[in-house]
Short mmCIF file of C-alpha atoms in Angstrom, two decimals:
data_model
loop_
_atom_site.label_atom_id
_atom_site.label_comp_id
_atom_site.label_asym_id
_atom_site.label_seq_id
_atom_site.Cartn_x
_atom_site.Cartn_y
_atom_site.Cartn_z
CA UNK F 1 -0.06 -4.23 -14.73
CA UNK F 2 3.35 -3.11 -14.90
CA UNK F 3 4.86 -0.31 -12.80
CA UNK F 4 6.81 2.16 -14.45
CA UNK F 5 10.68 2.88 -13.38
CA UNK F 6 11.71 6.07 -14.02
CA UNK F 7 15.47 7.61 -14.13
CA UNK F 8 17.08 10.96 -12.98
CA UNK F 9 20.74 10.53 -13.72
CA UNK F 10 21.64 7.68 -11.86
CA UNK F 11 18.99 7.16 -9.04
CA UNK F 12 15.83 5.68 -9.75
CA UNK F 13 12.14 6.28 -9.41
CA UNK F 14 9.28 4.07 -8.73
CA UNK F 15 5.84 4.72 -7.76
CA UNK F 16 3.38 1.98 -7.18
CA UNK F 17 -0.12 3.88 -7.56
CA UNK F 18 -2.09 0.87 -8.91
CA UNK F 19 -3.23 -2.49 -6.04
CA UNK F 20 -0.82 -5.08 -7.08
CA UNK F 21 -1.52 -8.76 -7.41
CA UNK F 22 1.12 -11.41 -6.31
CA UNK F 23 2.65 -11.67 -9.80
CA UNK F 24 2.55 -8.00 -10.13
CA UNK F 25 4.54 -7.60 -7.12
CA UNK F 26 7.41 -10.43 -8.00
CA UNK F 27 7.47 -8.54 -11.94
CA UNK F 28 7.72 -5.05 -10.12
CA UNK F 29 10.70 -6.51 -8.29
CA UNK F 30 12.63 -8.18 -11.08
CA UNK F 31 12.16 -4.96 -12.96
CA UNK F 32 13.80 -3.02 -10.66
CA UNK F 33 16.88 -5.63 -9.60
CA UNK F 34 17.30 -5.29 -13.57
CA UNK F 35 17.21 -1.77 -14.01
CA UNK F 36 19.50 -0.94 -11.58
CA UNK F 37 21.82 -3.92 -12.50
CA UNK F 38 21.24 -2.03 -16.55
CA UNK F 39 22.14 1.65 -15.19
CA UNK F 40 24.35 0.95 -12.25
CA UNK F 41 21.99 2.96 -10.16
CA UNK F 42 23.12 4.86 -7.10
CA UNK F 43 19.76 4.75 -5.09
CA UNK F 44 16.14 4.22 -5.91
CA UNK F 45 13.06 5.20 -4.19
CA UNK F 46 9.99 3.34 -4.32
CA UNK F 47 6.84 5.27 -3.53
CA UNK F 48 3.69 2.96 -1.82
CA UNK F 49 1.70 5.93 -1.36
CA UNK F 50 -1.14 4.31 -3.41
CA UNK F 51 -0.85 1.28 -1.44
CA UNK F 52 -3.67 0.57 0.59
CA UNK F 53 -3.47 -2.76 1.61
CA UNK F 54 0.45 -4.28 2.33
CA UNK F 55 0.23 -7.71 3.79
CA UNK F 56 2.72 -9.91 4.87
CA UNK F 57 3.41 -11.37 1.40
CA UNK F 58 3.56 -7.51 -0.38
CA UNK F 59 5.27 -6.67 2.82
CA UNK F 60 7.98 -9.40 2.12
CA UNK F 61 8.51 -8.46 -1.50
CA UNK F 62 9.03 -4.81 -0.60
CA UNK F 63 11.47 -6.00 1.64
CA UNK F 64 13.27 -8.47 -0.12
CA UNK F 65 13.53 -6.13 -3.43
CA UNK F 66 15.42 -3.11 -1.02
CA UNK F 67 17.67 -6.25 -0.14
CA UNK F 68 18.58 -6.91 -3.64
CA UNK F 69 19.27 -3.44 -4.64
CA UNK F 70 21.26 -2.93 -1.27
CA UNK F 71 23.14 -6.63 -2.55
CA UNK F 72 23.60 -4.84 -6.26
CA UNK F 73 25.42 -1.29 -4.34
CA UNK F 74 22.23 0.89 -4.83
CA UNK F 75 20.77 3.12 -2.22
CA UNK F 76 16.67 2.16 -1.08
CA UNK F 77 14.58 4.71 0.61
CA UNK F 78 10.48 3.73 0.56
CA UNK F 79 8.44 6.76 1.24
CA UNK F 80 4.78 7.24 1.63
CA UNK F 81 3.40 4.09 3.87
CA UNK F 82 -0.23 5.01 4.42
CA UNK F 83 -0.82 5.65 8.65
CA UNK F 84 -3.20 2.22 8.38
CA UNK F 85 -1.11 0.36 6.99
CA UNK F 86 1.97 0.86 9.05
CA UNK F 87 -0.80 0.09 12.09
CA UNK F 88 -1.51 -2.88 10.66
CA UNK F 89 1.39 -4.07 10.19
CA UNK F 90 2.55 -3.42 13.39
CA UNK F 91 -0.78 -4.78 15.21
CA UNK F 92 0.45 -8.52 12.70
CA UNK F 93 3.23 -8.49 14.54
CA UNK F 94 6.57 -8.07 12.64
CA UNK F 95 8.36 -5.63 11.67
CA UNK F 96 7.86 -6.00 8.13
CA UNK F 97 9.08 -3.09 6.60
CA UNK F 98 12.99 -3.14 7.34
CA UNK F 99 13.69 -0.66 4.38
CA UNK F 100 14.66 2.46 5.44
CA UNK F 101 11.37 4.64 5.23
CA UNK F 102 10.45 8.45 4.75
CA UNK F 103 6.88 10.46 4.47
CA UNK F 104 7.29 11.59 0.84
CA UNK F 105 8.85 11.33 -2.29
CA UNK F 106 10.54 14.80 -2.04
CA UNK F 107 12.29 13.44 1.59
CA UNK F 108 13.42 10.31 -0.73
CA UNK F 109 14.99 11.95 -3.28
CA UNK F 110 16.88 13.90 -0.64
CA UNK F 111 17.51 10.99 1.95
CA UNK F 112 19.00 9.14 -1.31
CA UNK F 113 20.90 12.29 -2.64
CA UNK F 114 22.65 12.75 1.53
CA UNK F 115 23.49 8.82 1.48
CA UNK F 116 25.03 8.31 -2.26
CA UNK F 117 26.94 11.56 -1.38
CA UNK F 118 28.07 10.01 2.05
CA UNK F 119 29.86 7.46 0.08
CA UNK F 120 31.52 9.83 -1.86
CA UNK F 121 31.66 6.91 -4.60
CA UNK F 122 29.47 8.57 -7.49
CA UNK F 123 29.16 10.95 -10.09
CA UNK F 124 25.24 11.24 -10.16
CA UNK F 125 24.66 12.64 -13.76
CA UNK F 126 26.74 10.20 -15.25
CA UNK F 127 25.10 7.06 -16.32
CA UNK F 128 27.90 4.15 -16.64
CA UNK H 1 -12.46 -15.41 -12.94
CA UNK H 2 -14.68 -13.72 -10.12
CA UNK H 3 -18.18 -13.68 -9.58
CA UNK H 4 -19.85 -10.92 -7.19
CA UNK H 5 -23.57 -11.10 -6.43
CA UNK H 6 -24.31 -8.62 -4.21
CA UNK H 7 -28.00 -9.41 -1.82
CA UNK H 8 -28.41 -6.55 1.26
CA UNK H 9 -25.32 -6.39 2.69
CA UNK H 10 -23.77 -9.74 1.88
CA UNK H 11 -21.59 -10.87 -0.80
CA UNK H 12 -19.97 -14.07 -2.24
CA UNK H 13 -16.84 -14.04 -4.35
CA UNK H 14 -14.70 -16.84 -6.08
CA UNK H 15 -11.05 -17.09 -5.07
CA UNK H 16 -9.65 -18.33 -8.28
CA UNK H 17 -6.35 -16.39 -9.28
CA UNK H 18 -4.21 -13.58 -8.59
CA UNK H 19 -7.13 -10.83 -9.45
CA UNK H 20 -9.54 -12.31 -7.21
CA UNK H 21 -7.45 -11.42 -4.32
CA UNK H 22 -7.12 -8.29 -5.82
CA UNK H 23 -10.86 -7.73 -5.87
CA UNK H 24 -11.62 -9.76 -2.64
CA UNK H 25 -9.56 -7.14 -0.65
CA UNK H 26 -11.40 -3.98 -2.50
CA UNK H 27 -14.82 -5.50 -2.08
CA UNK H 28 -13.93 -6.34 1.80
CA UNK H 29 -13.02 -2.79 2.11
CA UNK H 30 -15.97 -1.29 0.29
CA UNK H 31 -18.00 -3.37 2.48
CA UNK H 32 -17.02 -2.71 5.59
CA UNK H 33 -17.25 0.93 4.84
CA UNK H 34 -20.61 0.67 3.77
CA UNK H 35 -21.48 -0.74 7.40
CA UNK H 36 -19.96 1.74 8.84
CA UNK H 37 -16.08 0.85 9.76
CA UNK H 38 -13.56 3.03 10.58
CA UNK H 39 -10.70 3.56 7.82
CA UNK H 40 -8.26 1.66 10.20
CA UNK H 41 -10.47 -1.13 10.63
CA UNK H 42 -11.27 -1.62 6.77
CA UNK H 43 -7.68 -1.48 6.46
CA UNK H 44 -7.46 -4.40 8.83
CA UNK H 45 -10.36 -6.35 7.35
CA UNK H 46 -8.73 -5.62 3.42
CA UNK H 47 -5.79 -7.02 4.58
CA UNK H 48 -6.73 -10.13 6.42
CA UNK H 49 -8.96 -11.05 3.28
CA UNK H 50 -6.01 -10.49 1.53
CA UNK H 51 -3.92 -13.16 3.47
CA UNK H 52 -6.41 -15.51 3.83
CA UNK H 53 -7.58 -15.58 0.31
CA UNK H 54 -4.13 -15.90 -0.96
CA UNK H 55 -3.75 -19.30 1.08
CA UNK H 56 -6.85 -20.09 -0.58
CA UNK H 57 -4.75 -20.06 -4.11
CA UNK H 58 -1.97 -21.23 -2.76
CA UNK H 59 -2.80 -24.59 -0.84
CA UNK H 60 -6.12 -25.31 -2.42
CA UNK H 61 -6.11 -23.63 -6.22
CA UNK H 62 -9.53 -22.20 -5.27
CA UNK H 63 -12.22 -21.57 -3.34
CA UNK H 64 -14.87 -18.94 -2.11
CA UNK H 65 -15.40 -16.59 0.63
CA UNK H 66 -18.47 -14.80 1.66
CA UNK H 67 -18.75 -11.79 3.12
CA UNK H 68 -21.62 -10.77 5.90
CA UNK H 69 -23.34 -7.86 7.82
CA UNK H 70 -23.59 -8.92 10.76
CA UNK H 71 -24.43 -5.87 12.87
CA UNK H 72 -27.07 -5.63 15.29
CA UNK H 73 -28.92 -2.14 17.19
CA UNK H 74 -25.82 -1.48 19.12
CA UNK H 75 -22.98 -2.91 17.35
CA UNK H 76 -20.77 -2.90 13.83
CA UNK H 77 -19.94 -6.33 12.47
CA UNK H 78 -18.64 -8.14 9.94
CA UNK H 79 -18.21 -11.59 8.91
CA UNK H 80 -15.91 -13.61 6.26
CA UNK H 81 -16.03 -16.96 5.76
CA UNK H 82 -13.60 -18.57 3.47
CA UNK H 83 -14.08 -21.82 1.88
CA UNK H 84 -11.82 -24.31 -0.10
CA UNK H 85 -11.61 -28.00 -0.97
CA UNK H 86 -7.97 -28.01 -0.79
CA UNK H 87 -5.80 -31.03 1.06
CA UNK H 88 -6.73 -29.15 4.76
CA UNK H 89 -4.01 -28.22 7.12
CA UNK H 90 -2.62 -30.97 8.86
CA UNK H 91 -1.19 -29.05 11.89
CA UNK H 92 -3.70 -26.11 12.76
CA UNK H 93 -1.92 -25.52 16.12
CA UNK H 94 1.34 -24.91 14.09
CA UNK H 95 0.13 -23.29 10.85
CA UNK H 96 -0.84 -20.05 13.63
CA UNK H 97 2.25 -19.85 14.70
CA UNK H 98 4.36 -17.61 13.80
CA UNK H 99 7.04 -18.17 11.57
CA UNK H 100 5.72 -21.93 10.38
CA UNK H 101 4.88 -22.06 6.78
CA UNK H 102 4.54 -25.23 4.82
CA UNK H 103 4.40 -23.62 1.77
CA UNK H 104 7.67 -21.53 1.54
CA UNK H 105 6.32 -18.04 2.74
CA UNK H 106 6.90 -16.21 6.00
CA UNK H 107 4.52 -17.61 8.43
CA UNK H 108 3.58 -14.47 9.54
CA UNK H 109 0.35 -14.65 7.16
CA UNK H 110 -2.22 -17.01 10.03
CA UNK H 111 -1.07 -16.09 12.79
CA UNK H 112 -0.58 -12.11 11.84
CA UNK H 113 -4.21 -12.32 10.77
CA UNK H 114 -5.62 -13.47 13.84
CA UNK H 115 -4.08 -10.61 15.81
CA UNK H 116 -6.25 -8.75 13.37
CA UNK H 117 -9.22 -9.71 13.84
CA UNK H 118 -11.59 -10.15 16.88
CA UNK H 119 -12.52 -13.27 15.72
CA UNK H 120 -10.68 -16.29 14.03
CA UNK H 121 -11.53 -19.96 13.89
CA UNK H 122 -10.54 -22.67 11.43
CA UNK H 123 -11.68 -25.91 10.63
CA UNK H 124 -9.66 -28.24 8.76
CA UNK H 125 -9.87 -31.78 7.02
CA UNK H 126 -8.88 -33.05 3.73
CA UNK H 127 -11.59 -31.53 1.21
CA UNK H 128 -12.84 -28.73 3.15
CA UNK H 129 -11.18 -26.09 5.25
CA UNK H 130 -13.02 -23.32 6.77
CA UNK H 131 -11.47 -20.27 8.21
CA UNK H 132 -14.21 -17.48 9.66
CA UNK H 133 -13.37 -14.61 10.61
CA UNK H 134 -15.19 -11.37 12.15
CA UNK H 135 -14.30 -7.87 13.13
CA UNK H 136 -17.22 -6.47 15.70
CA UNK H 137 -17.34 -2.72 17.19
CA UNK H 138 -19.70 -1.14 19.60
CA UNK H 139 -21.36 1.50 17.18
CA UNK H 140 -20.46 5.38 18.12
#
């Protein structure tokens, strides 16, 4: 099952609304370091709304793939971590999630939009 | 390949590849619904199957759990247990601790589980390790 990326201008758009399996997860994560390696993105957002289980293996891919984007100069907001499974998480014990996090979508777009303008770096219609 | 059989309220399940922890999480959360769980603690069961089943695949290649109803007149429970035939753990003292892994992950996956859960034992030799685990709530 692969999840789709989508692009507006230069920032990215990912919404998980399937329950991935291991391999899923590691595919979902090389498609994004590749996409924004192929566009030169200036953010992405990755929506988990659909996400109803995130263990510590899901929770480590999520993490390490806001990493790599962070490593390749794009922005990484997650939005939409369901209230159980930020309890659960919590109740394991780590702090799993290190990505910066919003509520929504919408609050991602915009979090992303006040953070590539911050670095005053980007033209965000223009694809490179 | 999975196999569900589905007698009362127990089920068995075959922990073979990626999909079967898939489905082993979904069917742990269906189930513990159906007895009556609260959305946080399905959430909590779902993702403890979820760990457990994936160090089924990964140290072992495969195995099976099986899920049971264990509630009584006053309480809610729930019981896994999760079978493989796998090498065992050598160290179960240090596999639930946090941050040991053996197998390249976080560590966080044992020892995070057993905060989960109300109950967590494991029993471990070459060719057959057995983790059980059980959730158990006063009913409302």
């Amino acid at each position: 099952m692969r999840i789709p990326i989508l692009r507006i201008g230069r920032i990215l758009l990912a919404s998980i609304q399937v329950e991935m399996s291991d391999s899923d997860a590691l595919r979902f994560q090389n498609d994004v370091v590749q996409k924004i390696a192929e566009i030169e993105a200036l953010g992405i957002a990755i929506d988990i709304t659909s996400l109803e289980v995130v263990d510590s293996y899901m929770a480590r891919v999520i993490n390490d793939t806001a990493t790599m984007a962070r490593l390749l100069g794009a922005e990484v907001v997650v939005c939409g971590i369901q209230p159980y499974v930020a309890m659960t998480l919590v109740e394991m014990g780590r702090d799993l999630i290190g990505a910066n996090c919003v509520f929504d979508l919408e609050q991602a777009l915009l979090r992303l939009q006040e953070r590539i303008a911050a670095r005053g770096d980007a033209d965000l219609d223009k694809g490179s | 390949m999975s196999t569900a059989t589905r007698g009362g309220m127990d089920m068995q399940l075959c922990i073979a590849e990626a999909m079967d922890v898939v489905r082993a999480r979904a069917d742990a959360r269906q189930l513990a619904a159906l007895i009556g769980f609260s959305p946080a603690d399905q959430t909590r069961l779902a993702t403890a199957v979820s760990e457990l089943s994936r160090n089924i695949l990964q140290y072992a290649g495969k195995g099976h759990c099986e899920m049971s109803d264990i509630s009584t007149d006053t309480t809610l429970g729930i019981r896994i247990v999760f079978e493989d035939n796998g090498p065992g753990i050598a160290d179960i003292s240090l596999a639930i601790q946090d941050g040991y892994s053996t197998g390249g992950g976080l560590g966080a996956g044992l020892p995070g589980t057993r905060r989960l859960m109300d109950q967590f034992s494991i029993e471990s030799r070459p060719g057959l390790t057995r983790v059980t685990i059980a959730l158990v709530r006063r009913r409302a």
